[in-house]
Coordinates of C-alpha atoms and ligand atoms in Angstrom, one line a residue:
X1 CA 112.6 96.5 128.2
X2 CA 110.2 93.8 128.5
X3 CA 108.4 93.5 132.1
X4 CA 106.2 90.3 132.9
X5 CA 105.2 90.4 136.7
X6 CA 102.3 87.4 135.9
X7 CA 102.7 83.9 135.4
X8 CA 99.7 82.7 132.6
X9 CA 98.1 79.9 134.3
X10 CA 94.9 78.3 134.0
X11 CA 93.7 81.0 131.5
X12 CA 94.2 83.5 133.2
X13 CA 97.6 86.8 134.4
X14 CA 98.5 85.3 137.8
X15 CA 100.5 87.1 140.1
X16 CA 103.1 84.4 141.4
X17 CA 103.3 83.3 144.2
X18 CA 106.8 84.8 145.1
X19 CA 108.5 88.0 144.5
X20 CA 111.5 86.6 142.9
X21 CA 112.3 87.4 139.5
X22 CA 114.3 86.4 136.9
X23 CA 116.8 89.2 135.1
X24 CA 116.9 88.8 131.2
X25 CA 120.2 89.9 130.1
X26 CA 120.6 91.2 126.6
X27 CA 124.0 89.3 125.2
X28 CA 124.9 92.2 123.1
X29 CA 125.5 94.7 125.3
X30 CA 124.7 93.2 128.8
X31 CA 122.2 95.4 129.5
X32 CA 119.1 94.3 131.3
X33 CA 116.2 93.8 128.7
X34 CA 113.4 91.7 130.7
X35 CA 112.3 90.7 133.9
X36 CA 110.4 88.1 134.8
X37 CA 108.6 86.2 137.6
X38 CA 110.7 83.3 139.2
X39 CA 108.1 80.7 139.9
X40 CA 107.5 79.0 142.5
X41 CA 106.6 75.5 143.4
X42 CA 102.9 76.9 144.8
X43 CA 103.0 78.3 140.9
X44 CA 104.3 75.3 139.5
X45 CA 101.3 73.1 141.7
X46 CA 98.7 75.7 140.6
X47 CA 99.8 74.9 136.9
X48 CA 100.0 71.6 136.6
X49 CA 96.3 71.4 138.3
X50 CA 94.9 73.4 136.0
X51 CA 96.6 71.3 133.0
X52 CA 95.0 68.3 134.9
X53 CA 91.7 70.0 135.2
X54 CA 91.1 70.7 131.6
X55 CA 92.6 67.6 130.3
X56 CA 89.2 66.0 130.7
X57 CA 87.0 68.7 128.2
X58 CA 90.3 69.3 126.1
X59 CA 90.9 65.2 125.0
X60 CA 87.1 65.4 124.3
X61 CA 87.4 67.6 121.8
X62 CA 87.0 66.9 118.2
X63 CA 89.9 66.8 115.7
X64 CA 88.3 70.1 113.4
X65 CA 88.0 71.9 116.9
X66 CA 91.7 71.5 117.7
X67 CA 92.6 72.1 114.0
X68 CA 90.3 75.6 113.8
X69 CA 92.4 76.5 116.8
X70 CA 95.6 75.6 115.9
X71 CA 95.2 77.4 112.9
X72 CA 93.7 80.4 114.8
X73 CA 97.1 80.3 117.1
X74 CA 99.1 80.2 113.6
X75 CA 97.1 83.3 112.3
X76 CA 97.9 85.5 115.4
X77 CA 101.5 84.6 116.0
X78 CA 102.0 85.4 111.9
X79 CA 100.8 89.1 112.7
X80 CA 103.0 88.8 115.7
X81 CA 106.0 87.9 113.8
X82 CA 108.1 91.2 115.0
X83 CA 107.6 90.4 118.3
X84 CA 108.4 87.4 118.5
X85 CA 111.8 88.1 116.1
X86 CA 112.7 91.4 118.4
X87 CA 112.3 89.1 121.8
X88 CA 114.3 86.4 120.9
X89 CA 117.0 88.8 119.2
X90 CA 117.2 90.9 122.2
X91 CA 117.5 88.0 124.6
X92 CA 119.4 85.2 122.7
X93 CA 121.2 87.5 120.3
X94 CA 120.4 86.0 117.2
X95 CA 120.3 88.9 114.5
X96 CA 117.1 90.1 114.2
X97 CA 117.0 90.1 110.3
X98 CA 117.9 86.7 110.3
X99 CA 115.9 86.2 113.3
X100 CA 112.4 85.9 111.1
X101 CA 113.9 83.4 109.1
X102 CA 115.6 80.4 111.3
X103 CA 113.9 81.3 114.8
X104 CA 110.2 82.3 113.7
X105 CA 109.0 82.1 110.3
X106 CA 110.1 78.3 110.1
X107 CA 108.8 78.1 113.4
X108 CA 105.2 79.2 112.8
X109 CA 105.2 77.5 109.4
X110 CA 105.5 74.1 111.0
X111 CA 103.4 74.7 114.3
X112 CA 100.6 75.5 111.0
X113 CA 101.1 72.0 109.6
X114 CA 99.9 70.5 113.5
X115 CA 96.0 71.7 112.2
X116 CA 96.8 68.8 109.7
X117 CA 97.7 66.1 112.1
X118 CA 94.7 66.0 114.6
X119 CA 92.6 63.1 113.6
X120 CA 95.8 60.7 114.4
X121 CA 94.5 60.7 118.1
X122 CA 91.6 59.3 117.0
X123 CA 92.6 56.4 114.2
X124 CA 92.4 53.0 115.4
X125 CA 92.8 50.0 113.4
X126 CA 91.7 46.1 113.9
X127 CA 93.3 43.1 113.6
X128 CA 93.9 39.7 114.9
X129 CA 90.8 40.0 117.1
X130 CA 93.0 43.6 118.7
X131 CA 91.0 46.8 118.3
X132 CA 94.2 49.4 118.6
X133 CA 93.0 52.8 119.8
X134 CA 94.8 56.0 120.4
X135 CA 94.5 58.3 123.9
X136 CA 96.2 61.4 124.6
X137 CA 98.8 61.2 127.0
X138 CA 97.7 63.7 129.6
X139 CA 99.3 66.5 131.4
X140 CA 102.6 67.3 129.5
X141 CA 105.3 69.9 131.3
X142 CA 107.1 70.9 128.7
X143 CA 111.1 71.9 128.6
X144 CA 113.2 73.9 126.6
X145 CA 116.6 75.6 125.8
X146 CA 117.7 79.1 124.9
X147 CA 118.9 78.3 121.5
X148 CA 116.3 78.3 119.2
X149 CA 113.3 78.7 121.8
X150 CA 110.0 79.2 119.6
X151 CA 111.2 76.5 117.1
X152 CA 111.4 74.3 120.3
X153 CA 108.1 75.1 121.8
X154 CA 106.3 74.6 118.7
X155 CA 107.6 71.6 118.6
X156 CA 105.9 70.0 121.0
X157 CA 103.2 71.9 121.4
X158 CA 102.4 71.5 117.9
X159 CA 101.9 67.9 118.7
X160 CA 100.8 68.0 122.5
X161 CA 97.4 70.7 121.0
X162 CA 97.0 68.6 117.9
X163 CA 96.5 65.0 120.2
X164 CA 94.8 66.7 123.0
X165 CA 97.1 67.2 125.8
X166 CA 97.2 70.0 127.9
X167 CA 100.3 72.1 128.7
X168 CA 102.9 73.4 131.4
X169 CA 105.8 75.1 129.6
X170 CA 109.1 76.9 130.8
X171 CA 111.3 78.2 128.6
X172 CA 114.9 78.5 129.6
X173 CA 115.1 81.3 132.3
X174 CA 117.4 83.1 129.4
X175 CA 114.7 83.4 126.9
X176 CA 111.3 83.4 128.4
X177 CA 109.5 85.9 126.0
X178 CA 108.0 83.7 122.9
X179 CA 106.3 81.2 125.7
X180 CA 105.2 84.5 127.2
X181 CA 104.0 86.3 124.2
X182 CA 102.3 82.8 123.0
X183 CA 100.2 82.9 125.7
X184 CA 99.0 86.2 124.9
X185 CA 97.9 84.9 121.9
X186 CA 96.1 81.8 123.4
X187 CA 94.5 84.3 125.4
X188 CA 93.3 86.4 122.3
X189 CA 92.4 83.5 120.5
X190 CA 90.4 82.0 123.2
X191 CA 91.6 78.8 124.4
X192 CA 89.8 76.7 127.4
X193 CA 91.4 77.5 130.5
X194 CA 94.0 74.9 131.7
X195 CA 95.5 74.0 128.5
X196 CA 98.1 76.1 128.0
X197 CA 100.0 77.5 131.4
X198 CA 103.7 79.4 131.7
X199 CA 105.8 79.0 134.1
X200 CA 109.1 81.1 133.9
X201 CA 111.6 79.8 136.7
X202 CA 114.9 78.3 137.2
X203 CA 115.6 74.8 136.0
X204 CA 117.9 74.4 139.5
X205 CA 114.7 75.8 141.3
X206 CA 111.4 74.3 140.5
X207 CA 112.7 71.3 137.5
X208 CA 112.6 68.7 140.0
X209 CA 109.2 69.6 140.9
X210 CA 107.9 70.0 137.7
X211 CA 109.4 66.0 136.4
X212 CA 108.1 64.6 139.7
X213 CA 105.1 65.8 140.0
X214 CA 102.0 63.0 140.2
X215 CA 100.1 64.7 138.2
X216 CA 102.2 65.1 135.1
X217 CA 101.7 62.2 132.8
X218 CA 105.1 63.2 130.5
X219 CA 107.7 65.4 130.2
X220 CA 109.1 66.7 126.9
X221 CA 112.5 67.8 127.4
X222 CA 115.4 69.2 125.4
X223 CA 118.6 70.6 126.9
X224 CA 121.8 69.1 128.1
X225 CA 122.7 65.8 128.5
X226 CA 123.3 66.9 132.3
X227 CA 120.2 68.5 132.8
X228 CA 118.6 65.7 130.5
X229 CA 119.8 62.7 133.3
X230 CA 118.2 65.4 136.4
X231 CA 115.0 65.1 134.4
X232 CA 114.7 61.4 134.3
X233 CA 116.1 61.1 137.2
X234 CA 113.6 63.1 138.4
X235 CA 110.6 61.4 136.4
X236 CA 111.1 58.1 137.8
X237 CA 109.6 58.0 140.6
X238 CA 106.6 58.5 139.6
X239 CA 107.3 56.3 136.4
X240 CA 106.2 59.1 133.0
X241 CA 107.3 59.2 130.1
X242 CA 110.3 60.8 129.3
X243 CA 111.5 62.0 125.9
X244 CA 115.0 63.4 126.2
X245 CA 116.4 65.6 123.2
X246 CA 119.9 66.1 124.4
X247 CA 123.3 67.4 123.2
X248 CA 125.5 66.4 120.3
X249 CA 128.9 66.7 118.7
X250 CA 128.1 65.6 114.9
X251 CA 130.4 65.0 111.9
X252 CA 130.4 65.6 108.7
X253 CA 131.9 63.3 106.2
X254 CA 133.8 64.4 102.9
X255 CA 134.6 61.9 100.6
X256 CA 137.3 62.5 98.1
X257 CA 134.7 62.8 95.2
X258 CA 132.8 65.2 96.4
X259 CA 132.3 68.6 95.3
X260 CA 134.8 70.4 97.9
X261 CA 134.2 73.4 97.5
X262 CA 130.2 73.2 98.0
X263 CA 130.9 70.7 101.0
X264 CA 133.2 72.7 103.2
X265 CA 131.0 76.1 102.5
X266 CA 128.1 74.1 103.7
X267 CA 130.0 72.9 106.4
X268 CA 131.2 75.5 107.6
X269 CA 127.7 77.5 107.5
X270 CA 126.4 75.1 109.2
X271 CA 128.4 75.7 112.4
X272 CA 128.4 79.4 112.3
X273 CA 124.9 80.1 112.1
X274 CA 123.1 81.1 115.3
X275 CA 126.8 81.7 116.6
X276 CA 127.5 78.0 116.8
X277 CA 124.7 77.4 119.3
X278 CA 122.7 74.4 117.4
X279 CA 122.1 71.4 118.7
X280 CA 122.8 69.3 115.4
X281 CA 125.7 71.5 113.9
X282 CA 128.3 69.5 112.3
X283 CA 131.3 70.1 114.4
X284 CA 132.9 67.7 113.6
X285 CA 134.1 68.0 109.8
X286 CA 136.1 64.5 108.4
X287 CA 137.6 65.8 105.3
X288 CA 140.3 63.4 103.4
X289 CA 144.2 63.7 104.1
X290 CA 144.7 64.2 100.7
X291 CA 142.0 67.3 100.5
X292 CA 142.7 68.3 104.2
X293 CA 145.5 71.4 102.9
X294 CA 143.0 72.7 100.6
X295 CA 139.6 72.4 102.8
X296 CA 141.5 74.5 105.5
X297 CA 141.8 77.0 103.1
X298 CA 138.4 76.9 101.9
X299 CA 137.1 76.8 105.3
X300 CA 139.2 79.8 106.8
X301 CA 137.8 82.0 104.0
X302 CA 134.1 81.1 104.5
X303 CA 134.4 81.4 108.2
X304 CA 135.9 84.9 107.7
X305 CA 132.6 85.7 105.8
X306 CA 131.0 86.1 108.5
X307 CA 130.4 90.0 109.8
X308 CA 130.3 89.6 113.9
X309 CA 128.4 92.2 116.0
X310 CA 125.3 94.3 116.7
X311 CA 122.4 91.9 116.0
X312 CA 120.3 94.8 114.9
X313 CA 122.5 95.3 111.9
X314 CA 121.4 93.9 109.3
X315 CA 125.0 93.8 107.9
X316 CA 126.1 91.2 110.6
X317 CA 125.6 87.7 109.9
X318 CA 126.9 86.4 113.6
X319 CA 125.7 88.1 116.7
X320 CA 126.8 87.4 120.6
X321 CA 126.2 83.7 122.1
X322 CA 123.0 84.0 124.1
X323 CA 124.9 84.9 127.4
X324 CA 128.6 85.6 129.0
X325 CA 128.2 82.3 130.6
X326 CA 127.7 80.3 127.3
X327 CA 130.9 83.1 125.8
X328 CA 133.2 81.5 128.9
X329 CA 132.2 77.9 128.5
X330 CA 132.9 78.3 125.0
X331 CA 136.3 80.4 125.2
X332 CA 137.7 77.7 127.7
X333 CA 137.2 75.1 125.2
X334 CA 138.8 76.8 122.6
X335 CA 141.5 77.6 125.0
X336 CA 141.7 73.6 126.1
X337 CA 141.9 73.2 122.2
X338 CA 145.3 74.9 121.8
X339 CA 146.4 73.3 124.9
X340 CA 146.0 70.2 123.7
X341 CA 147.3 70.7 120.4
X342 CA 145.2 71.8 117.9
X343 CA 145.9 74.5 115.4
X344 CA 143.9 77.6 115.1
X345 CA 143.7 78.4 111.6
X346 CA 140.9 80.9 112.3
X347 CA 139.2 83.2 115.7
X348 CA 140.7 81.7 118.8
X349 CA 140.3 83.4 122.6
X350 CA 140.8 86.7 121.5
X351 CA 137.8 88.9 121.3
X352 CA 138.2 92.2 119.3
X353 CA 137.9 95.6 121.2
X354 CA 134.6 96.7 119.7
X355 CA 132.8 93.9 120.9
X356 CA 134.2 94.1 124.6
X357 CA 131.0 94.7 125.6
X358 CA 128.7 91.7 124.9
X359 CA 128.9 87.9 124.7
X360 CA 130.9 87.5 121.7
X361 CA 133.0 84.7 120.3
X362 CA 134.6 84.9 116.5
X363 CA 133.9 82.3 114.0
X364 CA 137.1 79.3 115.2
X365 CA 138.0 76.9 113.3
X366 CA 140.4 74.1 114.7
X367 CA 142.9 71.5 112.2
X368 CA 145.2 68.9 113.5
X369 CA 142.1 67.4 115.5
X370 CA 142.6 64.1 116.7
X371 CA 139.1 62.4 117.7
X372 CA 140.6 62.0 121.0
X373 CA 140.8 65.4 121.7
X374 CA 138.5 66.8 124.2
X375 CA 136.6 69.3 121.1
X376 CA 136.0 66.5 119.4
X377 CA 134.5 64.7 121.9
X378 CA 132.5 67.2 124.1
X379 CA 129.7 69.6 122.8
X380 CA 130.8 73.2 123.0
X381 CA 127.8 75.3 121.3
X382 CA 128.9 77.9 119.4
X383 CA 130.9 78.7 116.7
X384 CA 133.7 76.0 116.9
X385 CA 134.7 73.9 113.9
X386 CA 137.0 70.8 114.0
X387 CA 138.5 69.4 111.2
X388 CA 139.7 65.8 111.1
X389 CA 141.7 64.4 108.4
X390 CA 141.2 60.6 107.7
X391 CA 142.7 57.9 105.4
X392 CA 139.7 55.9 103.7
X393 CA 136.0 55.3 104.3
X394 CA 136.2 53.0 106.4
X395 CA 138.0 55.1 109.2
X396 CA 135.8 58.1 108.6
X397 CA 132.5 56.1 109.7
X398 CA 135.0 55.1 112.9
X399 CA 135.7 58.4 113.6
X400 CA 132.2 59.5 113.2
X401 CA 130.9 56.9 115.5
X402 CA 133.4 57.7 118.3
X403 CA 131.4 59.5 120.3
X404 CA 128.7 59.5 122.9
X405 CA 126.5 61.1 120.6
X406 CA 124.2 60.3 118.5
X407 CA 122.0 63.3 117.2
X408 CA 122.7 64.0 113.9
X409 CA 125.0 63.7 110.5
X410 CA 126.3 64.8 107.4
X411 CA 127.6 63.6 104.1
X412 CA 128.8 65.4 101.2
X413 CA 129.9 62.7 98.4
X414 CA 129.9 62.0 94.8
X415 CA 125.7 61.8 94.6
X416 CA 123.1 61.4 96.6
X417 CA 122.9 57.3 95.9
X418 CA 126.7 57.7 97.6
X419 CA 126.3 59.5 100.3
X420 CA 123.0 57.3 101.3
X421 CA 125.2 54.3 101.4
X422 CA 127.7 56.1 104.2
X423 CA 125.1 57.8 106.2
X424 CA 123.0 54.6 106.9
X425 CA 126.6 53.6 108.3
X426 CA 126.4 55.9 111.1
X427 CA 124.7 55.7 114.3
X428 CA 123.2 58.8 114.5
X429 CA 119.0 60.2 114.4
X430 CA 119.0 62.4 111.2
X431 CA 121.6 62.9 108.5
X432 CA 122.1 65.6 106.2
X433 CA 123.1 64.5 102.7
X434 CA 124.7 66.3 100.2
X435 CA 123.7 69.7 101.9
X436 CA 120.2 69.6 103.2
X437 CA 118.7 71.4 105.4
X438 CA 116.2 70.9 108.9
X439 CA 112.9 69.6 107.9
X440 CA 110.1 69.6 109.6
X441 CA 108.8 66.7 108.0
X442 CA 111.5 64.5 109.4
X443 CA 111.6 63.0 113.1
X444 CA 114.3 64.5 114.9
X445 CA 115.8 63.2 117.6
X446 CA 119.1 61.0 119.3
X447 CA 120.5 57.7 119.4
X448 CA 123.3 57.0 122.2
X449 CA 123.4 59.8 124.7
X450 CA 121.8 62.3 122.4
X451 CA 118.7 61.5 123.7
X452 CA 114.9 58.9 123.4
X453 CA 112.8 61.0 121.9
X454 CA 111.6 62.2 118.5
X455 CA 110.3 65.8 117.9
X456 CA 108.6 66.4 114.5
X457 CA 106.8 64.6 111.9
X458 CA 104.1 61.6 112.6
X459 CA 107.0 60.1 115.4
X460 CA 106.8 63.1 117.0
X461 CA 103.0 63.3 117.2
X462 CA 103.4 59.4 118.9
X463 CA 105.5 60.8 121.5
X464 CA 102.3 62.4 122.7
X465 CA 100.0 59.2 122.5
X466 CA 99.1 56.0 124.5
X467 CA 97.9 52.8 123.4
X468 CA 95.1 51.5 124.1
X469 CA 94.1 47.6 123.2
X470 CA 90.7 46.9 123.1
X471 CA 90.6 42.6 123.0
X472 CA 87.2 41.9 120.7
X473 CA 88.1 37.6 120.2
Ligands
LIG501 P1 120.2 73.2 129.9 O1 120.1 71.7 130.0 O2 121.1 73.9 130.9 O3 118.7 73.8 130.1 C1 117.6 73.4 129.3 C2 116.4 73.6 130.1 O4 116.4 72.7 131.2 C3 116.2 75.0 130.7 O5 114.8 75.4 130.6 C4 116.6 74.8 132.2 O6 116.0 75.7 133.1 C5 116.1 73.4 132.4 N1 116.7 72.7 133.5 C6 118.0 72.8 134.0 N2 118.2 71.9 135.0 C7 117.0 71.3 135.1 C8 116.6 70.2 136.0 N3 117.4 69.7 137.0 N4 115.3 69.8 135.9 C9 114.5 70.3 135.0 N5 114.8 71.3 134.2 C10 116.1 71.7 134.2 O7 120.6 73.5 128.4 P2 120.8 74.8 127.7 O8 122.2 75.3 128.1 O9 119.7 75.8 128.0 O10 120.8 74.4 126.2 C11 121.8 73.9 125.5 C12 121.8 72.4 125.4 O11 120.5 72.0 124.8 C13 122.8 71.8 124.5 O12 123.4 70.7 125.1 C14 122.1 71.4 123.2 O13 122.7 70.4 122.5 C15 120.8 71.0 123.8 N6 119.8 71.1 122.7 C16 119.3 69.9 122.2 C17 118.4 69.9 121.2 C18 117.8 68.6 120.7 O14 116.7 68.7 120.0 N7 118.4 67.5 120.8 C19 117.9 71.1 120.7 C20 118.5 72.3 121.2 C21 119.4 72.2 122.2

């Protein structure tokens, strides 16, 4: 059991200003595994001016000061590695063995390569008589989901340290404990007071604040498209930046020359890890009518790879879905699914005895899928695959375009040079080609109602960046 009473603001433990607390819930079992403070908006005001108070001394400093201390952070949350794997386990449900490798070590690897990207801030270039200069962007309240919560928090405070902004996080009020237990480290490390504040609250509660706020130059937020609109909503008033990194519901094309086998594993894989609950997965796979028979059979055998249960076991390769809210959302669209006419070839509503107790969902996969169908059209995070059969080409890059979305992609063809050609074809922000996986290196981000932002890489350090033009002629 994890107990946080203090919010970590302005450098320093501070009791909130409330006694409302949050109850962490771990999905495995349902049994209460944290608490933490609900914040309120006194917190939230007491954050955001200490962010704006040590924006002035934190821009100021030079790029090797911000890259020693980045690197610092990088050092201590390494030796922290089981704490940070056990936290998000225990309140997300992710297994813990695999836990190190797609919530953490990934995570800390790429908050590392931030020490590298400092001097940006301060590269100008001339031309045309225009001196183009670089500021930070101020006071950045920072947002994020449950579903992979360090990886989210690095990213943008990886580019928020490295440019000189200063910092209000809060994590998703499921999975508070990596923002909590980075602040410890900031703390150890030695960080100027201001930059780095926690808030742990309720999105409903204090997110409205936090996006309106007059203070707060930009807000960083991913989440649903719902919450996503609140935000902006929410921002305008006071007209800051806004980068939204929203939902998705992305396909994955086939072609008939491609290795089918490979593909549909890959496919597949892609949708079951982290119990479905990934914000790119390609749910939507396009496989050709004259392959579908056999990919279905390919597909139901990988899917029943997976071992579903405790995620301490190092046996199990799928644990719960992060809470028994996220488990009903996602058995009602499976259940919608078969009421509209799609085929279960695999999982489905029923939940086996032994895992009564948690937030479980087996590995589903869906055939007979018409685009039209409300799974193919509406995200349902977690472990949910539809398959779509289609005639040539041509109608696959249809289908894959006929959505809302726009986050990300996949194509597994004949070659590389092949799959290029279709994935420039469709409207999405990244696209994984003949079975690549996330890279830090790449900008990550929407098109369509996916979202405006870009996390990672040199666009995501721009997020983070104004412009300044300094006229010389
Ligand atoms: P959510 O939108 O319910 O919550 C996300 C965060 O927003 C939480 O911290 C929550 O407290 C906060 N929030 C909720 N309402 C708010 C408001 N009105 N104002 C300010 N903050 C508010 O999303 P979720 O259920 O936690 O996460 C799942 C969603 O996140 C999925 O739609 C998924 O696709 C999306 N996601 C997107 C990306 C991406 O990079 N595009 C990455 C991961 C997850």
């Amino acid at each position: 059991m994890y107990t946080y009473n203090k919010l970590y603001i302005n450098g320093d433990w501070q009791l909130p200003n409330t006694e409302d607390t949050i109850d962490v819930i771990n999905p495995a079992n349902s049994e209460l595994c944290a608490k933490t403070p609900s914040a309120s908006i006194a917190d939230v005001d007491k954050a955001i001016a200490a962010a704006k108070y040590a924006f002035a001394q934190w821009s100021a400093t030079t790029p090797a000061e911000r890259s020693q201390l980045i690197t610092a952070i990088a050092d201590e949350m390494q030796n922290r590695i089981d704490d940070f794997a056990s936290a998000i386990s225990t309140s997300m449900g992710c297994p813990k063995h695999l836990a190190f490798d797609i919530q953490v070590q990934g995570a800390i690897d790429a908050f590392r390569g931030y020490a590298d990207m400092t001097s940006y801030v301060d590269e100008s270039s001339t031309e045309h008589g225009v001196m183009q200069c670089h500021s930070a962007v101020g006071v950045c309240v920072l947002i994020n989901p449950w579903n992979y919560p360090l990886s989210q928090l690095v990213g943008k405070i990886g580019p928020a340290l490295a440019t000189g902004c200063t910092i209000v996080a809060k994590p998703a009020e499921q999975t508070p404990l990596q923002d909590l237990i980075l602040a410890e480290i900031f703390d150890k490390v030695g960080v100027l007071a201001g930059v780095f504040n926690v808030i742990t609250g309720y999105g409903f509660k204090i997110g409205e604040h936090l996006c309106s706020h007059p203070d707060v130059d930009m807000v960083s937020f991913t989440g649903s498209t719902g919450a996503g609109i609140k935000v902006a909503q929410a921002a305008s008033t006071t007209v800051k930046r806004v980068c939204q990194e929203l939902g998705g519901k992305s396909p994955f094309i086939i072609t008939d020359d491609a290795d089918l086998a490979a593909a549909v594993r890959y496919g597949v894989e892609d949708v079951m890890i982290n119990s479905g609950q990934t914000c790119c997965a390609l749910t939507r796979m396009l496989v050709p009518e004259s392959l579908y028979q056999q990919a279905i059979v390919i597909a139901k055998a990988v899917a029943e790879e997976n071992v579903v249960g405790d995620p301490q076991d190092e046996n199990v390769t799928m644990g719960p879905l992060s809470s028994s809210l996220q488990q009903k959302r996602v058995l009602d669209y499976i259940n919608i699914g078969i009421k509209e006419g799609a085929e279960l070839v695999t999982g489905g509503p029923e939940i086996p005895a032994r895992l009564q107790q948690g937030a479980y969902v087996m590995p589903t996969i869906f055939t007979n899928v018409t685009n039209d169908m409300t799974i193919a059209q509406e995200e349902i995070f977690g472990p949910v695959l539809c398959m779509i059969p289609y005639s040539d080409e041509q109608e696959a890059i249809k289908i894959a375009n006929d959505t809302v979305f726009g986050l990300s992609s996949g194509v597994f063809a004949k070659d590389a040079n092949a799959a290029l050609q279709i994935a420039r074809k469709i409207r999405a922000g990244q696209s994984y080609i003949q079975g690549t996986y996330f890279n830090s290196h790449a900008p990550f981000g929407g098109f369509k109602q996916s979202g405006n932002g870009r996390e990672w890489g040199v666009e995501g350090l721009r997020e983070f960046i104004e412009v300044q033009s300094i006229i010389i002629t």
